[in-house]
Tab-separated table of C-alpha atoms and ligand atoms in Angstrom:
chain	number	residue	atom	x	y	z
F	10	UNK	CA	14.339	41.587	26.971
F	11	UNK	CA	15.153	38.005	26.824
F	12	UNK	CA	18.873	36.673	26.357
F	13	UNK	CA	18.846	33.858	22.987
F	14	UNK	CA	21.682	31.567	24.096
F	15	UNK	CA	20.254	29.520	27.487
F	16	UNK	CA	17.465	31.393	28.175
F	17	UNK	CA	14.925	30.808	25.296
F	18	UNK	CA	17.295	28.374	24.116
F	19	UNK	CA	17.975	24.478	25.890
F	20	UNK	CA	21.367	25.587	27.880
F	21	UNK	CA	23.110	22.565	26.018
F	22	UNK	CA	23.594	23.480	22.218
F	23	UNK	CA	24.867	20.792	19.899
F	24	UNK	CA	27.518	20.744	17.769
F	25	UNK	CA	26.148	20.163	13.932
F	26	UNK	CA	28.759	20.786	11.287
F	27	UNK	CA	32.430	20.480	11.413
F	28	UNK	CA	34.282	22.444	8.149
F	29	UNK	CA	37.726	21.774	8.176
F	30	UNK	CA	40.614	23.049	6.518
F	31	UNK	CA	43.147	20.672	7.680
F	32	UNK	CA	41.946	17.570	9.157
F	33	UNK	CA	38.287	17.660	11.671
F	34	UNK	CA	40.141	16.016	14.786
F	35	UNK	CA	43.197	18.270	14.902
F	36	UNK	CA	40.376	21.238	14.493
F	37	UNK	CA	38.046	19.829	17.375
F	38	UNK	CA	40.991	18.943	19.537
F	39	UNK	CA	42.171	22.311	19.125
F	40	UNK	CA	38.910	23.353	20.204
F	41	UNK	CA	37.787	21.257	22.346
F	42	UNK	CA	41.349	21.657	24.769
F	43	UNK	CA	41.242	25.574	24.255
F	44	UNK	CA	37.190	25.659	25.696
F	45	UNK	CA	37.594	22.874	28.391
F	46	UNK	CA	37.993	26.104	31.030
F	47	UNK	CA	35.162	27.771	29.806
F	48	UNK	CA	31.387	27.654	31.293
F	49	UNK	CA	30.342	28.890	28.271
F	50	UNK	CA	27.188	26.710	26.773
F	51	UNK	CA	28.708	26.728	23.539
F	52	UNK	CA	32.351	25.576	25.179
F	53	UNK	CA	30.674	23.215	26.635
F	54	UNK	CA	29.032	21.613	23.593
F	55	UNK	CA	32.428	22.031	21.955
F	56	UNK	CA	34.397	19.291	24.224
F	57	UNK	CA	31.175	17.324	24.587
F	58	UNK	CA	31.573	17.010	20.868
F	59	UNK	CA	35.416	15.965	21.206
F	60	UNK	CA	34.820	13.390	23.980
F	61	UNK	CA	31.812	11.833	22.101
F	62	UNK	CA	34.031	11.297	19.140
F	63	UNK	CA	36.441	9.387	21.938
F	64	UNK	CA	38.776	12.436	21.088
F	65	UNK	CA	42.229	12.793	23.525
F	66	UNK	CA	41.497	16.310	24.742
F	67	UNK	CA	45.182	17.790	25.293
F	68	UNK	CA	46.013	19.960	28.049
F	69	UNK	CA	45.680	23.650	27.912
F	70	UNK	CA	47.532	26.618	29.195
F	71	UNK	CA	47.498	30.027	29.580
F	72	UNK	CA	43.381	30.423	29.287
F	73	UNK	CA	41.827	33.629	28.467
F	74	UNK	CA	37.751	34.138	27.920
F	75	UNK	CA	37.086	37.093	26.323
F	76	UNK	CA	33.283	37.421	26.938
F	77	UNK	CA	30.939	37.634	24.027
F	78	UNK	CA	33.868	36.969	21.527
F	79	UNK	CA	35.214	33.614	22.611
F	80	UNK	CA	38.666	32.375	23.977
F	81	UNK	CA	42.121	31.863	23.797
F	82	UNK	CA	44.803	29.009	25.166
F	83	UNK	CA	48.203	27.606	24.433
F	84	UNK	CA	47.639	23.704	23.665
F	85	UNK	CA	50.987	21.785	22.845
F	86	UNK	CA	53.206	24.764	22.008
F	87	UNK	CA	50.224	26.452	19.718
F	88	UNK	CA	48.036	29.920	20.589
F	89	UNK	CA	44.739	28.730	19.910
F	90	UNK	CA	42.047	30.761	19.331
F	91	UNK	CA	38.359	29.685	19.241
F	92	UNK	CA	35.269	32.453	18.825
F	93	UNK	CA	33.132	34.417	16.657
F	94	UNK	CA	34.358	34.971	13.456
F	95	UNK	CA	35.076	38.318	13.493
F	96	UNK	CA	36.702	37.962	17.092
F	97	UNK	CA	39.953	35.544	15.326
F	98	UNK	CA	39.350	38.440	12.087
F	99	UNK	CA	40.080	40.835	14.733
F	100	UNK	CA	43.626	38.983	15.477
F	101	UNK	CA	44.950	38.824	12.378
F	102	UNK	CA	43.498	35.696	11.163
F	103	UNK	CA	42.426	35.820	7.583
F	104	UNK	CA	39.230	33.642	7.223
F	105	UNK	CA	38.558	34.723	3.675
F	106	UNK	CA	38.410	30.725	2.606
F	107	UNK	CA	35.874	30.104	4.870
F	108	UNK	CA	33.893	32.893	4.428
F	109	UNK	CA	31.321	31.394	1.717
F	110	UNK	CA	30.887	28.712	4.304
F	111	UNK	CA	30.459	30.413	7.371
F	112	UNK	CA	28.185	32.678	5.011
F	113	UNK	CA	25.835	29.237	3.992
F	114	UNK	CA	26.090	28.031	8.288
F	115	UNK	CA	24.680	31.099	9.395
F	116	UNK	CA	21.796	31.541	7.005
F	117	UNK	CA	20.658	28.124	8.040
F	118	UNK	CA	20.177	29.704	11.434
F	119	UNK	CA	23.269	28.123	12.820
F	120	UNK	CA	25.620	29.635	15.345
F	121	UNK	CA	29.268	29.745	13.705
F	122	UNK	CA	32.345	29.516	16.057
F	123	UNK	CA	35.837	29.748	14.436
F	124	UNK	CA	39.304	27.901	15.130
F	125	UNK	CA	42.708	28.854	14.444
F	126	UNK	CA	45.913	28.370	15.960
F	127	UNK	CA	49.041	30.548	15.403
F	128	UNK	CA	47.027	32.341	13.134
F	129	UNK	CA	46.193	29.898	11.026
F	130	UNK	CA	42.251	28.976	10.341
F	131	UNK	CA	41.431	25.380	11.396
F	132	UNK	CA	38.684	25.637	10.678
F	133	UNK	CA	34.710	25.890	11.430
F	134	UNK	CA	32.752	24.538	14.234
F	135	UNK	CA	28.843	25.242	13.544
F	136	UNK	CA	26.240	24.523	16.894
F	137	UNK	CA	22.650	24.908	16.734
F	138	UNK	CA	19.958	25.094	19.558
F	139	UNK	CA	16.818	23.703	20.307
F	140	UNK	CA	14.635	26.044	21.303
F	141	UNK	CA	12.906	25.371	25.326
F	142	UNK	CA	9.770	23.242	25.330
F	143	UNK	CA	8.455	26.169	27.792
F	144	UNK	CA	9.496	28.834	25.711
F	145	UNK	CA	6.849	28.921	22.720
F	146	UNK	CA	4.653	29.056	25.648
F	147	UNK	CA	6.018	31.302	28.008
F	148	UNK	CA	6.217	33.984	24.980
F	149	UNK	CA	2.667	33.151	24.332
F	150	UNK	CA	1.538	34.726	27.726
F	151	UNK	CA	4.337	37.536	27.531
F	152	UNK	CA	2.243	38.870	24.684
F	153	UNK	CA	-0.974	38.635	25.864
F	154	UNK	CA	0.092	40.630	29.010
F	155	UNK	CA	0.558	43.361	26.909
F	156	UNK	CA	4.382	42.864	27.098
F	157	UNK	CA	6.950	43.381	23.818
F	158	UNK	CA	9.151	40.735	23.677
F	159	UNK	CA	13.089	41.740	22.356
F	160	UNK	CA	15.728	39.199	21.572
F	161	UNK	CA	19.065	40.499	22.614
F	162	UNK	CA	22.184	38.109	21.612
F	163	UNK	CA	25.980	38.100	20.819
F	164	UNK	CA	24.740	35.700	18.176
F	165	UNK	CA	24.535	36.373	14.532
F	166	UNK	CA	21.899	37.964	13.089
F	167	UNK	CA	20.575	35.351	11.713
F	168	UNK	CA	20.925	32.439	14.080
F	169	UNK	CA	18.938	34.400	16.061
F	170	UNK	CA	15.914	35.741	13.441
F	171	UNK	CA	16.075	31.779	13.223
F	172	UNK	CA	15.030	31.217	16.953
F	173	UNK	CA	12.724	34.584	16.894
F	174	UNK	CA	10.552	33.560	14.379
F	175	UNK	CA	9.619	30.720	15.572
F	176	UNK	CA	8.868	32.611	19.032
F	177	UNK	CA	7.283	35.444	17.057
F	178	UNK	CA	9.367	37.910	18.684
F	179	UNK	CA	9.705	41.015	15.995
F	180	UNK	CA	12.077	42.808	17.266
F	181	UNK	CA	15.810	41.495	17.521
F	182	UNK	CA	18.913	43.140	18.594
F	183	UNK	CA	22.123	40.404	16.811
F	184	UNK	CA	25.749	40.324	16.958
F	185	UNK	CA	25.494	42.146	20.608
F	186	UNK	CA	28.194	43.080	22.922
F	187	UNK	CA	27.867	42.541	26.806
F	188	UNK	CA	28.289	46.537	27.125
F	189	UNK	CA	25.998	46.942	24.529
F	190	UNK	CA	23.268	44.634	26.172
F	191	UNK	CA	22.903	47.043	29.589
F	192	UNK	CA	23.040	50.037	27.069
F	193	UNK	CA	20.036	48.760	24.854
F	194	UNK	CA	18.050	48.681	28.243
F	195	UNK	CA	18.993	52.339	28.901
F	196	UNK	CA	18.065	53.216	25.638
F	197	UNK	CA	14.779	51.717	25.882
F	198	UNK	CA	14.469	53.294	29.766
F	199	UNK	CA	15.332	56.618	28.338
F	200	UNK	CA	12.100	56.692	25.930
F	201	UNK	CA	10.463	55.700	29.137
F	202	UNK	CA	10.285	52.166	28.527
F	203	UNK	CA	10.106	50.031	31.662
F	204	UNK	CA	12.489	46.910	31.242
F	205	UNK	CA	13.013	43.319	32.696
F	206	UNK	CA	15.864	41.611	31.431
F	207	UNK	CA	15.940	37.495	31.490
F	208	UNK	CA	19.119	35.954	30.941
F	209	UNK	CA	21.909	33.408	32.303
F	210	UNK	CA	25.322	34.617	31.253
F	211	UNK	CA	27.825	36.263	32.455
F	212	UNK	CA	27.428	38.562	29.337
F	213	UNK	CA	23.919	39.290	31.066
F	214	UNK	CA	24.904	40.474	34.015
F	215	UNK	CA	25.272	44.436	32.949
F	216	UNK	CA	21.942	44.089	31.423
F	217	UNK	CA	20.350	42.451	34.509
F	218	UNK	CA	21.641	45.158	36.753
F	219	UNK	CA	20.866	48.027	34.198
F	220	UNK	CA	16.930	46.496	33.850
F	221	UNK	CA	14.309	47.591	36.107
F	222	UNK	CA	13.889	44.314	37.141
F	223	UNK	CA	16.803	41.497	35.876
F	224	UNK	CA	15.381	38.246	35.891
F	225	UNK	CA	18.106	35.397	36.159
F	226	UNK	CA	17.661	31.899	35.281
F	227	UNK	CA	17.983	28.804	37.793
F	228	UNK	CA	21.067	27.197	36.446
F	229	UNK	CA	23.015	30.870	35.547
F	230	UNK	CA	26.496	31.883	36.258
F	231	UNK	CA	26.739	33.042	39.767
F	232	UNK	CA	27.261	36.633	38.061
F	233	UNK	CA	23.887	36.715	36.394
F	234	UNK	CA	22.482	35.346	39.580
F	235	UNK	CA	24.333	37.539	41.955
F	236	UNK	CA	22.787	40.986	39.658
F	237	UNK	CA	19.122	39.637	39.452
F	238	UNK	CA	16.276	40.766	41.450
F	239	UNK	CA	14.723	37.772	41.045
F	240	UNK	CA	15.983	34.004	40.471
F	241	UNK	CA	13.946	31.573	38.591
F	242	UNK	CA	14.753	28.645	40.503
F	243	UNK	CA	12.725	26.159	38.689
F	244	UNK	CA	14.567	25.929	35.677
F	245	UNK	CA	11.044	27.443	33.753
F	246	UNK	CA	10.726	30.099	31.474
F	247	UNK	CA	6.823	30.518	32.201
F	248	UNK	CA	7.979	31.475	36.010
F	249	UNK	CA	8.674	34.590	35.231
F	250	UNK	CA	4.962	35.356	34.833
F	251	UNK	CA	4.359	33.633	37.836
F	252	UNK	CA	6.678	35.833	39.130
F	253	UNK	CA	5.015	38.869	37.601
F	254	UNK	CA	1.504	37.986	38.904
F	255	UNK	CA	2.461	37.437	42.270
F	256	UNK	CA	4.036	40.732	42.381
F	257	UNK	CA	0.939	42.664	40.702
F	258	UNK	CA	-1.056	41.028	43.410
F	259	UNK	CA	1.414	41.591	46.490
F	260	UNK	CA	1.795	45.220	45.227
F	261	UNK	CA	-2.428	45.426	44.492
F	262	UNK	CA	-3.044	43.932	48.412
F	263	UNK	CA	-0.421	46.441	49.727
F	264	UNK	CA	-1.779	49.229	48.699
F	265	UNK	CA	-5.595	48.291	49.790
F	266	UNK	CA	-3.713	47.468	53.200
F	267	UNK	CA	-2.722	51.826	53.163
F	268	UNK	CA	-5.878	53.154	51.979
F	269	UNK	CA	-7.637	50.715	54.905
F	270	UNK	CA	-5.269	52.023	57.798
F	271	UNK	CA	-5.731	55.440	56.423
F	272	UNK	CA	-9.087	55.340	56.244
F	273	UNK	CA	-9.549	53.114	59.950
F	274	UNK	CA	-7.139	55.771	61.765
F	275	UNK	CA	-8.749	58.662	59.691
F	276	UNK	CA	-11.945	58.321	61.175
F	277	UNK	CA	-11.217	56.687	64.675
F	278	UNK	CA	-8.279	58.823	65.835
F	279	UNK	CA	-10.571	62.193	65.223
F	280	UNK	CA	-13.364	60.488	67.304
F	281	UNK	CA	-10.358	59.301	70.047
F	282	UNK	CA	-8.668	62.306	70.334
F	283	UNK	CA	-11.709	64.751	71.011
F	284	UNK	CA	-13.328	62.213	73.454
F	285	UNK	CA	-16.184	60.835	71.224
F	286	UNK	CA	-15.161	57.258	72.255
F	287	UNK	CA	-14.461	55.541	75.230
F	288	UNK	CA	-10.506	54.050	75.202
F	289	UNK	CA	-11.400	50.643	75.356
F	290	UNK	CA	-13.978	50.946	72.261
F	291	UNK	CA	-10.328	52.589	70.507
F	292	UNK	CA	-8.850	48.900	71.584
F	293	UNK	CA	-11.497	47.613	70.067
F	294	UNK	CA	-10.972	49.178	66.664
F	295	UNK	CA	-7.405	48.793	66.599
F	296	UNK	CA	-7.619	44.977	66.954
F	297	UNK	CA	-10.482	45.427	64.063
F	298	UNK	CA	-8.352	47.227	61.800
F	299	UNK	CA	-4.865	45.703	62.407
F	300	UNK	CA	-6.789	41.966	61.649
F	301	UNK	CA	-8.709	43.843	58.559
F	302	UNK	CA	-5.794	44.178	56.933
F	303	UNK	CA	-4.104	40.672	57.821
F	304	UNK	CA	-7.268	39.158	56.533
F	305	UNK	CA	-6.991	40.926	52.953
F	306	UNK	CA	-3.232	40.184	53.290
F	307	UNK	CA	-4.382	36.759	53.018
F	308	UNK	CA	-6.612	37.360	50.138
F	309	UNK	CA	-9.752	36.736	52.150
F	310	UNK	CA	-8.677	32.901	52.438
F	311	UNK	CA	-8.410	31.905	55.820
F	312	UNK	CA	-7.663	28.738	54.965
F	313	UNK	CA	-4.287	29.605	54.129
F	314	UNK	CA	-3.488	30.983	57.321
F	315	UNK	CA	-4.597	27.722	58.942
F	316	UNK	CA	-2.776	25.801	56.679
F	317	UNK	CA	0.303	27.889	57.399
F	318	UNK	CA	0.115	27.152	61.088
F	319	UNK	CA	-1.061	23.379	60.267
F	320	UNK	CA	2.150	23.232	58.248
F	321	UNK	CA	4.649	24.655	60.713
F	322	UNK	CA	7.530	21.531	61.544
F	323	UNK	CA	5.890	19.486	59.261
F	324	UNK	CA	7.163	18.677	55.554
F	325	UNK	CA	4.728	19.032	52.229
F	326	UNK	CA	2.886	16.487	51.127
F	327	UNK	CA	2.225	18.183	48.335
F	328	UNK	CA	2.371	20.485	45.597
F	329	UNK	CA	3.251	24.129	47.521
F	330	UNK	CA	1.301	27.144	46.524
F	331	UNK	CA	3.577	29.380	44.193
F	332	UNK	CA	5.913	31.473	46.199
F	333	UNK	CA	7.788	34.309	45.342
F	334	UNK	CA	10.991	33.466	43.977
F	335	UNK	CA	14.418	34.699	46.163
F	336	UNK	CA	15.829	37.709	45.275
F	337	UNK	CA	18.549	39.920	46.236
F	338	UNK	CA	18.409	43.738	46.763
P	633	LIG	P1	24.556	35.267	23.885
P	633	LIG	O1	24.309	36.741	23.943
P	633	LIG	O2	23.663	34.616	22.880
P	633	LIG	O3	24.481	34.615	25.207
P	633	LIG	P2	27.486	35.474	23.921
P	633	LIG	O4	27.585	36.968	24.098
P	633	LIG	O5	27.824	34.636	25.075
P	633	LIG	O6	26.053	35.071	23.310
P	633	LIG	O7	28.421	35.069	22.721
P	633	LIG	C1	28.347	35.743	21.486
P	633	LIG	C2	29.133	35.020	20.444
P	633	LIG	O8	30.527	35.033	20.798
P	633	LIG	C3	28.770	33.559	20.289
P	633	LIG	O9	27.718	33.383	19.378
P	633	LIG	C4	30.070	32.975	19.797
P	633	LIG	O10	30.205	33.161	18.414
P	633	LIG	C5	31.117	33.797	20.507
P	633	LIG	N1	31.585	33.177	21.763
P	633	LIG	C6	31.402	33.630	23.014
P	633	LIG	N2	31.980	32.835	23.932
P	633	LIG	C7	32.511	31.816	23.245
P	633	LIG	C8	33.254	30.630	23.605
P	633	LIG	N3	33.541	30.321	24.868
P	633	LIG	N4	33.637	29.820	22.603
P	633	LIG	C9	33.343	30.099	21.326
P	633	LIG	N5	32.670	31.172	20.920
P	633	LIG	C10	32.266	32.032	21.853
P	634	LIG	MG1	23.651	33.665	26.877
């Protein structure tokens, strides 16, 4: 399950369209003070927008982020409100005037962010995202390992059908709440559907702690990275099947590790413990077993463990075999 917004999207949207009702630097001031709290991407590409246009950002009180739905602040006497569209319907604000143009935004794949303040529609704001360079790519290999590929966003629908198909991820799960993202994973557990969760938000951490394996990405709130098992530190998409295939391997080696110290003590404490062979020959075969298994923990390169001494108090010259990426838990 892969988050849209900053995970198989580049973590800075733009803003494309301005639509205003009233005049497009009163709206994107508005805006632009009432998101300068937020670490929302979208927030962010809303004062980036503002300063760009050499816009004086007022000040803003009073902040509230109502994650997955957008914010609210007092700027210069007025309760500004700045979210989804049906997040300001929700408050009373009647958008009915900009409906046919949120309506033509969103089909072109855009995501749609409404203004209003005291009630009163400012306007639209519409941002679109570039989809990763690593993305087309890391969804590549996700399919040919055999793995299904679901888009989960708060996003419109289709904003994020937009970014799917060119992914060619089928199946997509729009207009999401945070709640509902952990509850899609339990869904899917419950028809016995093991899940990993990628995402970055703070709307992702439910999901990433509900997953059987959440998958945060390197520059993610310190929620999302706090409820992952595993960090992506690079900022990379394609780690996570790095990730993946150094697990199958660690798990593959540890298991070969137990069958070989069953099957070394199996046979030699028998022979040890009815007399059959001498004690030191028992020293013998525990040294023998114990470096057995060290040398398959190695995957039969000895070279590494050489290099691993070699490299002790001395810094990398170059390019370090792939590591497992930190975790917590
Ligand atoms: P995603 O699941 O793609 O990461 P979110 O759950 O963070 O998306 O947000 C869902 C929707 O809620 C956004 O598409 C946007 O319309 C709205 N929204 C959320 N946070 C904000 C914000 N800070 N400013 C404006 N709109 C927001
Ligand atoms: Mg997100």
């Amino acid at each position: 399950m892969l988050d849209k917004t900053g995970t198989l999207t580049e973590d800075r949207p733009a803003v494309r369209e301005i639509t205003p009702l009233v005049g497009e630097e009163d709206l994107l001031g508005a805006a632009a003070a009432a998101e300068s709290s937020s670490e929302h991407p979208l927030a962010r590409a809303i004062v980036d927008a503002a300063t760009d246009r050499g816009l004086a950002v007022p000040s803003a009180e009073d902040f509230e982020s109502i994650i997955g739905f957008g914010v609210s602040a007092r700027v210069q006497g007025r309760q500004v409100l700045v979210g989804r569209p049906g997040f300001l319907a929700e408050h009373g604000v009647h958008l009915a005037r900009l409906a046919p143009v949120i309506d033509q935004l969103e089909a072109a794949g855009r995501t749609v962010v409404a203004v209003a303040a005291d009630s009163e529609p400012l306007g639209v704001i519409a941002l679109g995202d570039e989809i990763r360079t690593d993305a087309v790519e890391a969804l590549a290999q996700m399919r040919d390992a055999g793995l299904t590929p679901v888009l989960v966003t708060g996003d419109n629908d289709r904003a994020a059908r937009h970014v799917a198909a060119q992914l060619g991820i089928d199946d997509v799960r729009a207009g999401v709440l945070p709640e509902g993202k952990a509850d899609i994973v339990r869904n899917l557990q419950k028809g016995g559907t093991r899940v990993v969760m990628v995402g970055h938000g703070i709307n992702d951490a439910p999901a990433l702690m509900q997953a059987d394996i959440g998958i945060a990405m390197g520059g993610g709130t310190d929620i999302a990275v706090e409820s992952a098992d595993v960090i992506i530190v690079r900022d990379d998409l394609r780690s996570v099947l790095t990730a993946r295939a150094i697990s199958r391997s660690s798990y593959r080696r540890t298991r070969q590790n137990v069958g070989l110290a069953f099957l070394f003590n199996g046979i030699a404490i028998p022979l040890a413990t009815t007399g059959l062979v001498y004690p030191v020959w028992a020293m013998v075969a525990m040294a023998l077993s114990v470096t057995t298994i060290f040398v398959n923990s190695i995957g039969g390169r000895p070279r590494l463990l050489f290099e691993a001494i070699g490299s002790v108090g001395r810094t990398h010259d170059r390019e370090p075999e792939p590591k497992p990426v930190g975790g917590t838990g």
